[in-house]
């Protein structure tokens, strides 16, 4: 199986989740009226819409600085991350920015720009889909930027045909969950999402995303 670790895994290191990140980026909008409108989206839980808007309108240099400040490279791992990474996953896909998921047994780490190398690789791997702050040039925020690296999304679909994906560190409505599920587009499975949902809510979320909760 392939572990897919969402941005919210970084909250284990006291780093911001999507709400706080969107608020920090929103502060870079010059248009005060529009800034208030985006803040209302964030307060209403529409993080994916807010991040999509902000990723296209905040200058890249500002986005990089916000990400570097919020998600510095980690010298040590939270116990939960260390335990999860010790499992012999076929691969780990991280949508966070701090590069906190280590490569097991010397497995190579890729970013979205390494799609060809990832597709040709046959062993275990780590894919930092949205880049890492240790290598700012690899950082990608939002689906628009990642579309320029369509090969990486194609590689996800190929993997999903062969392996089950196990999603952790996500909540309904998160931009990274929407991005990966859109890339998979129902490919492969079964896939599994660990989320705080039960009863009808879990059934609805599972039906919407095509995963088992």
mmCIF file of C-alpha atoms in Angstrom:
data_model
loop_
_atom_site.group_PDB
_atom_site.id
_atom_site.type_symbol
_atom_site.label_atom_id
_atom_site.label_comp_id
_atom_site.label_asym_id
_atom_site.label_seq_id
_atom_site.Cartn_x
_atom_site.Cartn_y
_atom_site.Cartn_z
ATOM 1 C CA UNK A 1 0.000 0.000 0.000
ATOM 2 C CA UNK A 2 0.980 3.644 -0.472
ATOM 3 C CA UNK A 3 0.630 6.087 2.411
ATOM 4 C CA UNK A 4 -0.714 9.518 1.464
ATOM 5 C CA UNK A 5 0.099 11.991 4.238
ATOM 6 C CA UNK A 6 -1.796 15.283 4.189
ATOM 7 C CA UNK A 7 -0.671 18.729 5.275
ATOM 8 C CA UNK A 8 -2.439 18.281 8.594
ATOM 9 C CA UNK A 9 0.248 15.774 9.598
ATOM 10 C CA UNK A 10 2.436 18.862 10.035
ATOM 11 C CA UNK A 11 0.149 19.952 12.862
ATOM 12 C CA UNK A 12 1.898 17.254 14.914
ATOM 13 C CA UNK A 13 4.909 19.613 14.778
ATOM 14 C CA UNK A 14 2.726 22.585 15.804
ATOM 15 C CA UNK A 15 2.768 23.848 12.227
ATOM 16 C CA UNK A 16 -0.303 25.532 10.696
ATOM 17 C CA UNK A 17 -3.156 23.641 9.117
ATOM 18 C CA UNK A 18 -4.973 24.881 6.025
ATOM 19 C CA UNK A 19 -7.037 27.463 7.921
ATOM 20 C CA UNK A 20 -4.037 29.269 9.390
ATOM 21 C CA UNK A 21 -2.001 29.005 6.206
ATOM 22 C CA UNK A 22 -4.827 30.557 4.190
ATOM 23 C CA UNK A 23 -5.114 33.392 6.721
ATOM 24 C CA UNK A 24 -1.389 34.127 6.509
ATOM 25 C CA UNK A 25 -1.481 34.213 2.717
ATOM 26 C CA UNK A 26 -4.596 36.351 2.783
ATOM 27 C CA UNK A 27 -2.632 39.052 4.584
ATOM 28 C CA UNK A 28 -0.646 39.604 1.393
ATOM 29 C CA UNK A 29 -3.669 40.760 -0.617
ATOM 30 C CA UNK A 30 -3.579 44.497 -1.292
ATOM 31 C CA UNK A 31 -7.305 44.803 -1.982
ATOM 32 C CA UNK A 32 -8.824 45.196 1.493
ATOM 33 C CA UNK A 33 -12.386 44.467 0.386
ATOM 34 C CA UNK A 34 -11.321 41.316 -1.422
ATOM 35 C CA UNK A 35 -9.197 40.308 1.560
ATOM 36 C CA UNK A 36 -12.280 40.421 3.774
ATOM 37 C CA UNK A 37 -14.204 38.324 1.249
ATOM 38 C CA UNK A 38 -11.498 35.647 1.236
ATOM 39 C CA UNK A 39 -11.341 35.735 5.038
ATOM 40 C CA UNK A 40 -15.087 35.017 5.037
ATOM 41 C CA UNK A 41 -14.469 31.997 2.774
ATOM 42 C CA UNK A 42 -11.853 30.740 5.208
ATOM 43 C CA UNK A 43 -14.129 31.225 8.199
ATOM 44 C CA UNK A 44 -16.807 29.300 6.318
ATOM 45 C CA UNK A 45 -14.465 26.335 5.855
ATOM 46 C CA UNK A 46 -13.957 26.810 2.113
ATOM 47 C CA UNK A 47 -10.216 26.294 2.326
ATOM 48 C CA UNK A 48 -9.821 24.773 -1.134
ATOM 49 C CA UNK A 49 -11.471 27.764 -2.805
ATOM 50 C CA UNK A 50 -9.436 30.222 -0.738
ATOM 51 C CA UNK A 51 -6.118 28.487 -1.428
ATOM 52 C CA UNK A 52 -6.910 28.230 -5.153
ATOM 53 C CA UNK A 53 -7.574 31.975 -5.272
ATOM 54 C CA UNK A 54 -4.570 32.956 -3.165
ATOM 55 C CA UNK A 55 -2.113 30.703 -4.996
ATOM 56 C CA UNK A 56 -2.848 32.580 -8.226
ATOM 57 C CA UNK A 57 -2.854 36.120 -6.814
ATOM 58 C CA UNK A 58 -0.205 36.289 -4.110
ATOM 59 C CA UNK A 59 3.282 36.833 -5.532
ATOM 60 C CA UNK A 60 5.348 33.661 -5.608
ATOM 61 C CA UNK A 61 8.151 35.184 -3.519
ATOM 62 C CA UNK A 62 5.621 35.981 -0.796
ATOM 63 C CA UNK A 63 4.105 32.476 -0.968
ATOM 64 C CA UNK A 64 7.556 30.922 -0.601
ATOM 65 C CA UNK A 65 8.397 33.106 2.391
ATOM 66 C CA UNK A 66 5.091 32.250 4.095
ATOM 67 C CA UNK A 67 5.681 28.535 3.521
ATOM 68 C CA UNK A 68 9.295 28.661 4.716
ATOM 69 C CA UNK A 69 8.255 30.452 7.883
ATOM 70 C CA UNK A 70 5.340 28.109 8.569
ATOM 71 C CA UNK A 71 6.971 24.787 7.640
ATOM 72 C CA UNK A 72 10.723 24.792 8.361
ATOM 73 C CA UNK A 73 12.697 21.627 7.736
ATOM 74 C CA UNK A 74 12.549 19.352 10.793
ATOM 75 C CA UNK A 75 15.633 18.042 12.589
ATOM 76 C CA UNK A 76 13.594 15.432 14.455
ATOM 77 C CA UNK A 77 10.347 13.595 13.779
ATOM 78 C CA UNK A 78 7.240 13.431 15.957
ATOM 79 C CA UNK A 79 6.821 9.960 17.397
ATOM 80 C CA UNK A 80 3.644 9.394 15.375
ATOM 81 C CA UNK A 81 5.403 10.192 12.086
ATOM 82 C CA UNK A 82 8.403 8.055 13.015
ATOM 83 C CA UNK A 83 6.148 5.092 13.844
ATOM 84 C CA UNK A 84 4.104 5.439 10.654
ATOM 85 C CA UNK A 85 7.179 5.802 8.456
ATOM 86 C CA UNK A 86 8.643 2.605 9.929
ATOM 87 C CA UNK A 87 5.852 0.590 8.279
ATOM 88 C CA UNK A 88 7.107 -0.977 5.017
ATOM 89 C CA UNK A 89 4.939 1.114 2.684
ATOM 90 C CA UNK A 90 5.363 0.709 -1.062
ATOM 91 C CA UNK A 91 5.730 4.462 -1.039
ATOM 92 C CA UNK A 92 4.849 7.643 0.838
ATOM 93 C CA UNK A 93 3.206 10.617 -0.844
ATOM 94 C CA UNK A 94 3.302 13.792 1.234
ATOM 95 C CA UNK A 95 1.347 16.953 0.448
ATOM 96 C CA UNK A 96 3.009 18.876 3.271
ATOM 97 C CA UNK A 97 5.867 21.313 2.789
ATOM 98 C CA UNK A 98 8.354 20.439 5.539
ATOM 99 C CA UNK A 99 9.746 17.210 4.099
ATOM 100 C CA UNK A 100 9.102 15.479 7.408
ATOM 101 C CA UNK A 101 8.465 12.014 5.927
ATOM 102 C CA UNK A 102 11.798 10.198 5.688
ATOM 103 C CA UNK A 103 12.697 7.777 2.942
ATOM 104 C CA UNK A 104 12.864 4.235 4.333
ATOM 105 C CA UNK A 105 16.018 2.190 3.837
ATOM 106 C CA UNK A 106 17.612 4.719 1.531
ATOM 107 C CA UNK A 107 14.628 4.952 -0.815
ATOM 108 C CA UNK A 108 14.831 8.018 -3.066
ATOM 109 C CA UNK A 109 12.731 11.134 -2.533
ATOM 110 C CA UNK A 110 11.036 12.797 -5.490
ATOM 111 C CA UNK A 111 9.131 16.028 -6.125
ATOM 112 C CA UNK A 112 6.570 16.853 -8.803
ATOM 113 C CA UNK A 113 9.359 17.837 -11.197
ATOM 114 C CA UNK A 114 10.791 14.311 -11.049
ATOM 115 C CA UNK A 115 7.812 12.626 -12.685
ATOM 116 C CA UNK A 116 9.849 10.754 -15.293
ATOM 117 C CA UNK A 117 12.282 9.391 -12.700
ATOM 118 C CA UNK A 118 9.402 8.397 -10.412
ATOM 119 C CA UNK A 119 7.604 6.589 -13.235
ATOM 120 C CA UNK A 120 10.762 4.615 -14.031
ATOM 121 C CA UNK A 121 11.502 3.799 -10.396
ATOM 122 C CA UNK A 122 10.513 0.323 -9.269
ATOM 123 C CA UNK A 123 11.121 0.359 -5.524
ATOM 124 C CA UNK A 124 10.025 2.210 -2.421
ATOM 125 C CA UNK A 125 9.925 5.998 -2.622
ATOM 126 C CA UNK A 126 8.873 9.256 -1.022
ATOM 127 C CA UNK A 127 7.061 11.793 -3.206
ATOM 128 C CA UNK A 128 6.917 15.310 -1.790
ATOM 129 C CA UNK A 129 4.146 16.255 -4.185
ATOM 130 C CA UNK A 130 4.032 19.939 -3.247
ATOM 131 C CA UNK A 131 7.775 20.346 -2.722
ATOM 132 C CA UNK A 132 9.712 21.160 0.431
ATOM 133 C CA UNK A 133 10.895 24.359 2.066
ATOM 134 C CA UNK A 134 14.431 22.930 2.106
ATOM 135 C CA UNK A 135 14.334 23.293 -1.694
ATOM 136 C CA UNK A 136 12.119 26.382 -2.252
ATOM 137 C CA UNK A 137 12.231 26.040 -6.030
ATOM 138 C CA UNK A 138 10.195 22.819 -5.709
ATOM 139 C CA UNK A 139 7.334 24.397 -3.741
ATOM 140 C CA UNK A 140 3.918 24.229 -5.401
ATOM 141 C CA UNK A 141 0.764 25.637 -3.847
ATOM 142 C CA UNK A 142 -2.565 24.776 -5.393
ATOM 143 C CA UNK A 143 -3.703 22.684 -8.324
ATOM 144 C CA UNK A 144 -2.844 25.336 -10.917
ATOM 145 C CA UNK A 145 0.881 25.161 -10.224
ATOM 146 C CA UNK A 146 0.882 21.366 -10.118
ATOM 147 C CA UNK A 147 -0.880 21.139 -13.471
ATOM 148 C CA UNK A 148 2.410 22.241 -15.016
ATOM 149 C CA UNK A 149 3.768 18.928 -13.730
ATOM 150 C CA UNK A 150 1.013 16.726 -15.083
ATOM 151 C CA UNK A 151 3.437 13.821 -15.267
ATOM 152 C CA UNK A 152 3.457 13.628 -11.470
ATOM 153 C CA UNK A 153 -0.319 13.373 -11.375
ATOM 154 C CA UNK A 154 -0.190 10.736 -14.111
ATOM 155 C CA UNK A 155 2.286 8.805 -11.957
ATOM 156 C CA UNK A 156 -0.225 8.880 -9.090
ATOM 157 C CA UNK A 157 -2.863 7.284 -11.304
ATOM 158 C CA UNK A 158 -0.434 4.561 -12.393
ATOM 159 C CA UNK A 159 0.408 3.808 -8.755
ATOM 160 C CA UNK A 160 -3.277 3.767 -7.803
ATOM 161 C CA UNK A 161 -3.988 1.092 -10.401
ATOM 162 C CA UNK A 162 -1.475 -1.195 -8.698
ATOM 163 C CA UNK A 163 -1.708 -0.274 -5.020
ATOM 164 C CA UNK A 164 -4.253 0.811 -2.434
ATOM 165 C CA UNK A 165 -3.777 4.320 -1.070
ATOM 166 C CA UNK A 166 -4.135 4.977 2.657
ATOM 167 C CA UNK A 167 -4.940 8.629 3.414
ATOM 168 C CA UNK A 168 -4.046 10.222 6.777
ATOM 169 C CA UNK A 169 -3.832 13.851 7.864
ATOM 170 C CA UNK A 170 -6.853 15.083 5.911
ATOM 171 C CA UNK A 171 -10.265 16.545 6.594
ATOM 172 C CA UNK A 172 -13.208 16.896 4.247
ATOM 173 C CA UNK A 173 -12.767 19.997 2.103
ATOM 174 C CA UNK A 174 -8.962 20.148 2.388
ATOM 175 C CA UNK A 175 -7.266 21.400 -0.803
ATOM 176 C CA UNK A 176 -4.692 18.601 -0.870
ATOM 177 C CA UNK A 177 -7.330 15.892 -0.454
ATOM 178 C CA UNK A 178 -9.318 17.401 -3.323
ATOM 179 C CA UNK A 179 -6.166 17.605 -5.458
ATOM 180 C CA UNK A 180 -5.146 13.968 -5.009
ATOM 181 C CA UNK A 181 -8.686 12.621 -5.398
ATOM 182 C CA UNK A 182 -9.157 14.677 -8.556
ATOM 183 C CA UNK A 183 -5.904 13.249 -9.916
ATOM 184 C CA UNK A 184 -6.980 9.678 -9.133
ATOM 185 C CA UNK A 185 -10.430 10.221 -10.661
ATOM 186 C CA UNK A 186 -11.706 6.873 -9.422
ATOM 187 C CA UNK A 187 -8.596 4.965 -10.494
ATOM 188 C CA UNK A 188 -7.740 1.671 -8.808
ATOM 189 C CA UNK A 189 -8.462 0.925 -5.196
ATOM 190 C CA UNK A 190 -9.726 0.083 -2.785
ATOM 191 C CA UNK A 191 -8.466 3.259 -1.110
ATOM 192 C CA UNK A 192 -8.876 4.149 2.558
ATOM 193 C CA UNK A 193 -9.230 7.455 4.427
ATOM 194 C CA UNK A 194 -8.689 7.807 8.160
ATOM 195 C CA UNK A 195 -10.919 10.739 9.124
ATOM 196 C CA UNK A 196 -12.992 12.019 12.033
ATOM 197 C CA UNK A 197 -16.314 10.889 10.627
ATOM 198 C CA UNK A 198 -18.896 8.343 11.682
ATOM 199 C CA UNK A 199 -22.351 7.115 10.699
ATOM 200 C CA UNK A 200 -24.023 8.896 7.825
ATOM 201 C CA UNK A 201 -21.251 11.510 7.651
ATOM 202 C CA UNK A 202 -18.686 8.774 7.015
ATOM 203 C CA UNK A 203 -20.915 7.138 4.397
ATOM 204 C CA UNK A 204 -21.450 10.428 2.573
ATOM 205 C CA UNK A 205 -17.737 11.275 2.621
ATOM 206 C CA UNK A 206 -16.793 7.801 1.437
ATOM 207 C CA UNK A 207 -19.328 7.912 -1.396
ATOM 208 C CA UNK A 208 -18.216 11.395 -2.444
ATOM 209 C CA UNK A 209 -14.517 10.505 -2.576
ATOM 210 C CA UNK A 210 -14.776 6.858 -3.567
ATOM 211 C CA UNK A 211 -12.863 5.636 -0.513
ATOM 212 C CA UNK A 212 -13.523 3.525 2.558
ATOM 213 C CA UNK A 213 -13.631 5.561 5.795
#
